[in-house]
Amino acid sequence: MIQNFLDIKIKTNGQRLYDFTNQVLDWINQNNFTNGILNLSILHTSASLIVQENADPDVRSDLINFFDNLVPMNKDLYKHSVEGKDDMPAHIKSALTNNQISLSIKNGNLMLGKWQALYLFEHRILSHTRIITCHFIGNV
Amino acid sequence: MIQNFLDIKIKTNGQRLYDFTNQVLDWINQNNFTNGILNLSILHTSASLIVQENADPDVRSDLINFFDNLVPMNKDLYKHSVEGKDDMPAHIKSALTNNQISLSIKNGNLMLGKWQALYLFEHRILSHTRIITCHFIGNV
Amino acid sequence: MIQNFLDIKIKTNGQRLYDFTNQVLDWINQNNFTNGILNLSILHTSASLIVQENADPDVRSDLINFFDNLVPMNKDLYKHSVEGKDDMPAHIKSALTNNQISLSIKNGNLMLGKWQALYLFEHRILSHTRIITCHFIGNV
């Protein structure tokens, strides 16, 4: 068995879902990973990783609206407000979603459903550079 | 080290928690897995995987009620409504819970607590056939 | 590749976030783990594992307040109330966060961001002894 690492950098530009599925698929194909676990971690606590529906863009915008209503950007609600009105809500949204996802690779195929894609879910308003650590453990 | 895969199919029949712990335990026992990681992924974005209390059935019904109140099936709230009033809420509930769980196997035992079980959490009203990909990496 | 297991016991004393990052780092260093996956599981359904901001303690207290408001300790809301007003909310908070986290170790370093730490998130009011199963699979 082998192990392999890749850092994916994503420059975000506001609260949106950023699809990085193809960057992961390219890495799998270039390295001929056949069977193994792919562990994805985001090294930040104000953005998340999620697997979501990849067809209708309205799904992503409804998702963002839901989280914005659930965790309002209202400084009166939080003690932690020095980093901006969107920072504490970002930490909470991060806790409600995921910092980390483990996916299986089987016969060279990433085990995602037909309607699933991998997204970075940015919770901050301003532009950020986000790093996702990709780690493969398995066979080539 | 070896790797092994299994697809578990679950026919769901409405918004409930479906216990699939025994199907996983049977697979572990039949293959004599001793130590390793078991990665479980659901290849859908309108149903989830969760580890929950396995004793009082009221816990599961309270859980379903909580999520239904938090994410109402009200078409006025969402742009994505073409697939039914329960579809966008299902995607949101999926984001709030998990698409994927990794569990440890130690000395042939699946590392779950005494009061824990593995559930498929169905968020759609109508019947669906759900596939859970089980992937073992470790020793026999 | 090797595998190694450790149980971390944490005595909790009310609804707080308990940092156990150093216990994990010590274990990694003592065993010279270089590259691999570290799977952490909590064997309970009324406490969670989360990766969160480690700098401003207000972030943790805002997080606890948010979850307490989202999932009120009001027995009228739940059928499952025999174990106390905080038990069903604890199960729901557990479903909204994580029972399990997989982290990568690369060149002997646990892949956490500069502002990230590992926390046990206790949802019960009274004191509990919680067990976190740590499982390493990889190279020394």
Short mmCIF file of C-alpha atoms in Angstrom, two decimals:
data_model
loop_
_atom_site.label_atom_id
_atom_site.label_comp_id
_atom_site.label_asym_id
_atom_site.label_seq_id
_atom_site.Cartn_x
_atom_site.Cartn_y
_atom_site.Cartn_z
CA MET A 1 0.00 0.00 0.00
CA ILE A 2 1.09 3.52 -0.70
CA GLN A 3 0.24 6.97 0.60
CA ASN A 4 0.10 10.21 -1.33
CA PHE A 5 -0.73 13.80 -0.43
CA LEU A 6 -1.97 16.84 -2.33
CA ASP A 7 -2.89 20.34 -1.21
CA ILE A 8 -5.70 21.93 -3.19
CA LYS A 9 -5.80 25.72 -2.95
CA ILE A 10 -9.10 27.46 -3.60
CA LYS A 11 -9.40 31.21 -3.78
CA THR A 12 -12.90 32.05 -2.56
CA ASN A 13 -14.82 35.18 -3.24
CA GLY A 14 -17.77 35.22 -0.87
CA GLN A 15 -20.35 32.84 0.57
CA ARG A 16 -20.79 30.16 -2.04
CA LEU A 17 -20.23 26.47 -2.76
CA TYR A 18 -17.06 25.88 -4.79
CA ASP A 19 -16.95 22.60 -6.71
CA PHE A 20 -13.53 20.91 -6.50
CA THR A 21 -14.55 17.42 -7.67
CA ASN A 22 -12.54 17.61 -10.90
CA GLN A 23 -9.33 18.54 -9.10
CA VAL A 24 -9.70 15.42 -6.97
CA LEU A 25 -10.59 13.21 -9.96
CA ASP A 26 -7.57 14.48 -11.94
CA TRP A 27 -5.27 13.63 -9.04
CA ILE A 28 -6.73 10.10 -8.78
CA ASN A 29 -6.33 9.51 -12.52
CA GLN A 30 -2.80 10.94 -12.76
CA ASN A 31 -1.63 8.63 -9.96
CA ASN A 32 -3.60 5.53 -10.97
CA PHE A 33 -5.09 5.03 -7.51
CA THR A 34 -7.21 1.86 -7.73
CA ASN A 35 -8.57 1.03 -4.26
CA GLY A 36 -8.21 3.06 -1.11
CA ILE A 37 -9.44 5.78 1.19
CA LEU A 38 -9.26 9.44 0.26
CA ASN A 39 -9.30 11.68 3.31
CA LEU A 40 -10.09 15.35 2.68
CA SER A 41 -9.56 17.95 5.43
CA ILE A 42 -10.04 21.69 5.41
CA LEU A 43 -7.55 23.44 7.66
CA HIS A 44 -9.90 26.31 8.54
CA THR A 45 -12.87 26.73 10.89
CA SER A 46 -14.86 29.28 8.89
CA ALA A 47 -15.38 27.18 5.75
CA SER A 48 -16.55 23.57 5.36
CA LEU A 49 -16.42 20.56 3.08
CA ILE A 50 -19.70 19.05 1.95
CA VAL A 51 -20.99 16.53 -0.56
CA GLN A 52 -24.08 17.96 -2.24
CA GLU A 53 -26.39 17.79 -5.23
CA ASN A 54 -24.59 18.85 -8.42
CA ALA A 55 -27.49 19.39 -10.83
CA ASP A 56 -29.72 22.37 -10.03
CA PRO A 57 -27.78 25.49 -8.92
CA ASP A 58 -30.90 26.54 -6.96
CA VAL A 59 -30.07 23.78 -4.47
CA ARG A 60 -26.82 25.52 -3.59
CA SER A 61 -28.44 28.94 -3.25
CA ASP A 62 -31.28 27.52 -1.10
CA LEU A 63 -28.67 25.84 1.07
CA ILE A 64 -26.76 29.09 1.60
CA ASN A 65 -30.01 30.94 2.42
CA PHE A 66 -31.06 28.29 4.91
CA PHE A 67 -27.77 28.52 6.79
CA ASP A 68 -27.84 32.34 6.72
CA ASN A 69 -31.30 32.36 8.28
CA LEU A 70 -30.41 29.70 10.84
CA VAL A 71 -27.22 31.50 11.91
CA PRO A 72 -27.90 35.22 11.44
CA MET A 73 -25.08 37.72 10.95
CA ASN A 74 -26.25 39.78 13.91
CA LYS A 75 -23.48 40.93 16.25
CA ASP A 76 -25.91 41.23 19.17
CA LEU A 77 -26.20 37.43 19.24
CA TYR A 78 -22.50 36.70 19.79
CA LYS A 79 -19.72 37.68 22.17
CA HIS A 80 -17.08 36.94 19.51
CA SER A 81 -17.52 39.85 17.08
CA VAL A 82 -14.06 41.41 16.64
CA GLU A 83 -13.38 39.60 13.37
CA GLY A 84 -16.58 40.83 11.70
CA LYS A 85 -20.27 40.04 11.72
CA ASP A 86 -19.75 36.96 9.54
CA ASP A 87 -17.00 35.29 11.59
CA MET A 88 -18.90 33.72 14.49
CA PRO A 89 -21.72 32.57 12.17
CA ALA A 90 -18.97 31.01 10.01
CA HIS A 91 -17.63 29.00 12.97
CA ILE A 92 -21.15 27.79 13.80
CA LYS A 93 -21.87 26.81 10.18
CA SER A 94 -18.59 24.95 10.19
CA ALA A 95 -19.70 23.02 13.31
CA LEU A 96 -23.05 22.20 11.67
CA THR A 97 -21.39 20.80 8.54
CA ASN A 98 -17.94 19.11 8.15
CA ASN A 99 -14.25 19.88 8.40
CA GLN A 100 -13.42 16.51 6.94
CA ILE A 101 -14.75 13.86 4.55
CA SER A 102 -13.45 10.35 3.85
CA LEU A 103 -14.35 8.84 0.48
CA SER A 104 -13.69 5.40 -0.94
CA ILE A 105 -11.97 4.67 -4.25
CA LYS A 106 -12.96 1.36 -5.86
CA ASN A 107 -11.48 0.07 -9.11
CA GLY A 108 -10.19 3.57 -9.86
CA ASN A 109 -13.58 5.21 -9.32
CA LEU A 110 -14.28 7.76 -6.62
CA MET A 111 -17.38 6.48 -4.81
CA LEU A 112 -19.68 9.45 -5.33
CA GLY A 113 -23.27 9.11 -6.52
CA LYS A 114 -24.36 10.32 -9.95
CA TRP A 115 -25.83 13.51 -8.46
CA GLN A 116 -23.09 14.17 -5.91
CA ALA A 117 -20.16 16.57 -6.08
CA LEU A 118 -17.52 17.78 -3.61
CA TYR A 119 -17.87 21.38 -2.48
CA LEU A 120 -15.94 23.83 -0.40
CA PHE A 121 -18.62 25.78 1.47
CA GLU A 122 -17.25 29.28 2.12
CA HIS A 123 -18.91 31.04 5.06
CA ARG A 124 -16.94 34.32 5.01
CA ILE A 125 -17.90 37.38 2.95
CA LEU A 126 -14.44 38.57 1.93
CA SER A 127 -11.99 36.73 -0.30
CA HIS A 128 -9.92 33.93 1.30
CA THR A 129 -7.36 31.38 0.15
CA ARG A 130 -8.45 27.99 1.49
CA ILE A 131 -6.33 24.85 1.67
CA ILE A 132 -7.80 21.37 1.41
CA THR A 133 -5.42 18.54 2.33
CA CYS A 134 -6.05 15.42 0.23
CA HIS A 135 -4.56 12.16 1.50
CA PHE A 136 -4.73 8.80 -0.28
CA ILE A 137 -3.99 5.51 1.43
CA GLY A 138 -4.37 2.35 -0.64
CA ASN A 139 -3.20 0.56 -3.77
CA VAL A 140 -2.10 1.68 -7.22
CA MET B 1 -3.40 -5.40 4.50
CA ILE B 2 -6.47 -6.14 2.42
CA GLN B 3 -9.41 -4.17 1.10
CA ASN B 4 -12.95 -5.34 0.66
CA PHE B 5 -16.16 -3.71 -0.58
CA LEU B 6 -19.86 -4.33 -0.05
CA ASP B 7 -22.94 -2.48 -1.28
CA ILE B 8 -25.86 -2.52 1.14
CA LYS B 9 -29.22 -1.82 -0.47
CA ILE B 10 -32.00 -0.45 1.70
CA LYS B 11 -35.53 0.01 0.44
CA THR B 12 -36.95 2.94 2.35
CA ASN B 13 -40.58 3.73 2.86
CA GLY B 14 -40.77 7.28 4.20
CA GLN B 15 -38.98 9.55 6.66
CA ARG B 16 -37.51 7.23 9.25
CA LEU B 17 -34.26 5.89 10.66
CA TYR B 18 -33.40 2.46 9.24
CA ASP B 19 -31.01 0.38 11.35
CA PHE B 20 -28.38 -1.41 9.23
CA THR B 21 -25.93 -2.30 12.03
CA ASN B 22 -26.49 -6.05 11.73
CA GLN B 23 -25.79 -6.08 8.00
CA VAL B 24 -22.42 -4.46 8.71
CA LEU B 25 -21.66 -6.80 11.63
CA ASP B 26 -22.49 -9.88 9.53
CA TRP B 27 -20.11 -8.73 6.80
CA ILE B 28 -17.30 -8.18 9.34
CA ASN B 29 -17.83 -11.62 10.87
CA GLN B 30 -18.11 -13.45 7.55
CA ASN B 31 -14.80 -11.97 6.40
CA ASN B 32 -12.93 -12.18 9.70
CA PHE B 33 -11.85 -8.54 9.64
CA THR B 34 -9.71 -8.02 12.75
CA ASN B 35 -8.30 -4.47 12.73
CA GLY B 36 -9.02 -1.74 10.22
CA ILE B 37 -11.12 1.17 9.09
CA LEU B 38 -14.64 0.73 7.79
CA ASN B 39 -15.70 3.60 5.58
CA LEU B 40 -19.44 3.93 4.91
CA SER B 41 -20.74 6.29 2.22
CA ILE B 42 -24.26 6.97 1.03
CA LEU B 43 -24.36 7.81 -2.66
CA HIS B 44 -27.39 10.12 -2.36
CA THR B 45 -27.94 13.70 -1.17
CA SER B 46 -31.47 13.34 0.21
CA ALA B 47 -30.73 10.68 2.84
CA SER B 48 -27.97 10.52 5.48
CA LEU B 49 -25.94 8.17 7.61
CA ILE B 50 -25.94 8.71 11.36
CA VAL B 51 -24.85 6.95 14.53
CA GLN B 52 -27.62 7.28 17.11
CA GLU B 53 -29.11 5.91 20.30
CA ASN B 54 -30.52 2.40 19.77
CA ALA B 55 -32.64 1.94 22.91
CA ASP B 56 -35.76 4.13 23.10
CA PRO B 57 -37.62 4.45 19.75
CA ASP B 58 -38.90 7.85 20.96
CA VAL B 59 -35.38 9.20 20.40
CA ARG B 60 -35.67 8.46 16.69
CA SER B 61 -39.13 10.01 16.39
CA ASP B 62 -38.05 13.12 18.34
CA LEU B 63 -35.07 13.42 16.03
CA ILE B 64 -37.25 13.27 12.91
CA ASN B 65 -39.64 15.85 14.38
CA PHE B 66 -36.79 18.19 15.28
CA PHE B 67 -35.39 18.13 11.74
CA ASP B 68 -38.86 18.55 10.22
CA ASN B 69 -39.46 21.66 12.31
CA LEU B 70 -35.99 23.05 11.63
CA VAL B 71 -36.30 22.55 7.86
CA PRO B 72 -40.00 22.94 7.03
CA MET B 73 -41.54 21.38 3.93
CA ASN B 74 -42.80 24.75 2.74
CA LYS B 75 -42.27 25.42 -0.97
CA ASP B 76 -42.36 29.18 -0.40
CA LEU B 77 -39.02 28.93 1.40
CA TYR B 78 -37.04 27.41 -1.47
CA LYS B 79 -36.32 28.10 -5.15
CA HIS B 80 -35.68 24.40 -5.80
CA SER B 81 -39.20 22.92 -5.63
CA VAL B 82 -39.68 20.96 -8.87
CA GLU B 83 -38.88 17.62 -7.24
CA GLY B 84 -41.48 18.00 -4.50
CA LYS B 85 -41.92 19.84 -1.21
CA ASP B 86 -39.65 17.34 0.60
CA ASP B 87 -36.67 17.45 -1.78
CA MET B 88 -34.93 20.71 -0.83
CA PRO B 89 -35.49 20.04 2.90
CA ALA B 90 -33.92 16.61 2.29
CA HIS B 91 -30.77 18.19 0.79
CA ILE B 92 -30.51 20.56 3.76
CA LYS B 93 -30.99 17.74 6.31
CA SER B 94 -28.31 15.83 4.45
CA ALA B 95 -25.93 18.81 4.82
CA LEU B 96 -26.74 19.06 8.56
CA THR B 97 -25.96 15.38 9.16
CA ASN B 98 -23.51 13.08 7.28
CA ASN B 99 -22.99 11.47 3.89
CA GLN B 100 -20.17 9.40 5.27
CA ILE B 101 -18.94 7.74 8.48
CA SER B 102 -15.61 6.03 9.22
CA LEU B 103 -15.59 3.47 12.03
CA SER B 104 -12.75 1.51 13.55
CA ILE B 105 -12.61 -2.27 13.89
CA LYS B 106 -10.44 -3.52 16.77
CA ASN B 107 -9.86 -7.21 17.51
CA GLY B 108 -12.83 -8.10 15.34
CA ASN B 109 -15.17 -5.68 17.12
CA LEU B 110 -16.84 -2.72 15.45
CA MET B 111 -16.07 0.27 17.69
CA LEU B 112 -19.60 1.38 18.52
CA GLY B 113 -20.77 2.17 22.04
CA LYS B 114 -23.27 -0.03 23.85
CA TRP B 115 -26.11 2.38 23.04
CA GLN B 116 -25.06 3.21 19.48
CA ALA B 117 -26.38 1.86 16.20
CA LEU B 118 -25.89 2.72 12.52
CA TYR B 119 -28.86 4.29 10.80
CA LEU B 120 -29.82 5.35 7.33
CA PHE B 121 -31.80 8.57 7.85
CA GLU B 122 -34.33 8.83 5.00
CA HIS B 123 -35.49 12.39 4.32
CA ARG B 124 -37.85 11.73 1.39
CA ILE B 125 -41.55 10.85 1.75
CA LEU B 126 -41.88 8.34 -1.07
CA SER B 127 -40.18 4.96 -1.29
CA HIS B 128 -36.54 4.89 -2.47
CA THR B 129 -33.81 2.30 -2.95
CA ARG B 130 -30.67 3.57 -1.21
CA ILE B 131 -27.14 2.27 -1.67
CA ILE B 132 -24.54 2.40 1.09
CA THR B 133 -20.98 1.61 0.00
CA CYS B 134 -19.03 -0.23 2.71
CA HIS B 135 -15.24 -0.31 2.36
CA PHE B 136 -12.85 -2.14 4.67
CA ILE B 137 -9.12 -1.46 4.74
CA GLY B 138 -7.05 -3.41 7.26
CA ASN B 139 -6.08 -6.90 8.41
CA VAL B 140 -7.84 -10.26 8.54
CA MET C 1 1.81 -0.48 7.58
CA ILE C 2 0.89 -0.76 11.21
CA GLN C 3 -2.20 -0.13 13.30
CA ASN C 4 -2.36 1.19 16.82
CA PHE C 5 -5.20 1.99 19.22
CA LEU C 6 -5.61 4.28 22.22
CA ASP C 7 -8.60 5.04 24.42
CA ILE C 8 -8.69 8.60 25.74
CA LYS C 9 -10.87 9.03 28.82
CA ILE C 10 -12.25 12.48 29.54
CA LYS C 11 -14.15 13.28 32.70
CA THR C 12 -16.62 16.00 31.78
CA ASN C 13 -18.29 18.40 34.13
CA GLY C 14 -21.11 20.07 32.22
CA GLN C 15 -21.84 21.50 28.78
CA ARG C 16 -18.49 22.66 27.49
CA LEU C 17 -15.84 22.02 24.85
CA TYR C 18 -12.94 19.95 26.21
CA ASP C 19 -9.68 20.27 24.27
CA PHE C 20 -7.93 16.90 23.84
CA THR C 21 -5.50 17.89 21.06
CA ASN C 22 -2.40 17.48 23.22
CA GLN C 23 -3.32 13.94 24.26
CA VAL C 24 -3.52 13.00 20.58
CA LEU C 25 -0.26 14.81 19.71
CA ASP C 26 1.58 13.08 22.58
CA TRP C 27 0.41 9.68 21.35
CA ILE C 28 1.57 10.45 17.79
CA ASN C 29 4.98 11.59 19.01
CA GLN C 30 5.51 8.69 21.43
CA ASN C 31 4.82 6.18 18.64
CA ASN C 32 6.63 8.01 15.83
CA PHE C 33 3.68 7.84 13.45
CA THR C 34 4.85 9.45 10.18
CA ASN C 35 2.08 9.12 7.58
CA GLY C 36 -1.37 7.71 8.06
CA ILE C 37 -4.99 8.18 9.00
CA LEU C 38 -6.08 8.84 12.55
CA ASN C 39 -9.70 7.85 13.14
CA LEU C 40 -11.34 9.27 16.27
CA SER C 41 -14.71 7.94 17.46
CA ILE C 42 -16.77 8.84 20.49
CA LEU C 43 -18.72 5.85 21.81
CA HIS C 44 -21.62 7.95 23.12
CA THR C 45 -24.64 9.69 21.53
CA SER C 46 -24.96 12.62 23.92
CA ALA C 47 -21.52 14.15 23.32
CA SER C 48 -19.70 14.94 20.06
CA LEU C 49 -16.29 15.42 18.52
CA ILE C 50 -15.60 18.67 16.69
CA VAL C 51 -12.69 20.58 15.22
CA GLN C 52 -13.05 24.23 16.19
CA GLU C 53 -11.28 27.55 16.59
CA ASN C 54 -8.73 27.40 19.42
CA ALA C 55 -7.95 31.09 19.98
CA ASP C 56 -10.81 33.13 21.47
CA PRO C 57 -12.73 31.30 24.25
CA ASP C 58 -15.80 33.40 23.32
CA VAL C 59 -16.09 31.28 20.18
CA ARG C 60 -16.71 28.19 22.31
CA SER C 61 -19.24 29.90 24.54
CA ASP C 62 -21.10 31.38 21.54
CA LEU C 63 -21.16 27.91 20.01
CA ILE C 64 -22.68 26.37 23.14
CA ASN C 65 -25.28 29.16 23.34
CA PHE C 66 -26.22 28.73 19.70
CA PHE C 67 -26.84 25.01 20.11
CA ASP C 68 -28.77 25.56 23.36
CA ASN C 69 -31.09 28.02 21.64
CA LEU C 70 -31.49 25.81 18.57
CA VAL C 71 -32.31 22.72 20.63
CA PRO C 72 -34.05 23.97 23.79
CA MET C 73 -34.09 21.93 27.02
CA ASN C 74 -37.88 21.98 27.13
CA LYS C 75 -39.49 18.63 27.97
CA ASP C 76 -42.73 19.63 26.22
CA LEU C 77 -40.91 19.41 22.89
CA TYR C 78 -39.84 15.77 23.17
CA LYS C 79 -41.38 12.37 23.87
CA HIS C 80 -38.06 11.04 25.21
CA SER C 81 -37.76 12.82 28.57
CA VAL C 82 -37.17 10.07 31.16
CA GLU C 83 -33.40 10.64 31.23
CA GLY C 84 -33.68 14.36 32.00
CA LYS C 85 -34.43 17.58 30.14
CA ASP C 86 -30.93 17.65 28.63
CA ASP C 87 -30.86 14.11 27.20
CA MET C 88 -32.95 14.41 24.03
CA PRO C 89 -31.37 17.79 23.17
CA ALA C 90 -28.00 16.03 23.62
CA HIS C 91 -28.91 13.35 21.07
CA ILE C 92 -30.04 16.02 18.59
CA LYS C 93 -26.86 18.08 19.08
CA SER C 94 -24.90 14.90 18.53
CA ALA C 95 -26.73 14.34 15.21
CA LEU C 96 -26.03 17.95 14.16
CA THR C 97 -22.29 17.62 14.84
CA ASN C 98 -20.05 14.48 14.64
CA ASN C 99 -19.53 11.13 16.34
CA GLN C 100 -16.36 10.60 14.39
CA ILE C 101 -13.48 12.49 12.74
CA SER C 102 -10.70 11.20 10.48
CA LEU C 103 -7.51 13.25 10.35
CA SER C 104 -4.40 12.84 8.25
CA ILE C 105 -0.85 12.61 9.59
CA LYS C 106 1.84 13.77 7.16
CA ASN C 107 5.57 13.65 7.93
CA GLY C 108 4.76 13.22 11.61
CA ASN C 109 2.44 16.24 11.71
CA LEU C 110 -1.25 16.06 12.50
CA MET C 111 -3.00 17.92 9.67
CA LEU C 112 -4.81 20.57 11.67
CA GLY C 113 -4.78 24.25 10.78
CA LYS C 114 -3.01 26.82 12.92
CA TRP C 115 -6.31 27.88 14.53
CA GLN C 116 -7.84 24.43 14.85
CA ALA C 117 -8.06 22.16 17.89
CA LEU C 118 -9.84 18.90 18.69
CA TYR C 119 -12.70 19.16 21.14
CA LEU C 120 -15.04 16.85 22.93
CA PHE C 121 -18.36 18.70 22.95
CA GLU C 122 -20.28 17.60 26.07
CA HIS C 123 -24.05 18.09 25.79
CA ARG C 124 -25.09 16.71 29.21
CA ILE C 125 -25.32 18.82 32.38
CA LEU C 126 -24.06 16.29 34.91
CA SER C 127 -20.57 14.81 35.07
CA HIS C 128 -19.77 11.94 32.66
CA THR C 129 -16.75 9.82 31.79
CA ARG C 130 -16.40 9.83 28.01
CA ILE C 131 -14.27 7.46 25.94
CA ILE C 132 -12.72 8.47 22.61
CA THR C 133 -11.27 5.60 20.59
CA CYS C 134 -8.17 6.69 18.63
CA HIS C 135 -7.05 4.43 15.80
CA PHE C 136 -3.95 4.93 13.67
CA ILE C 137 -3.38 3.14 10.38
CA GLY C 138 -0.22 3.97 8.47
CA ASN C 139 3.58 4.03 8.65
CA VAL C 140 6.10 4.64 11.44
#
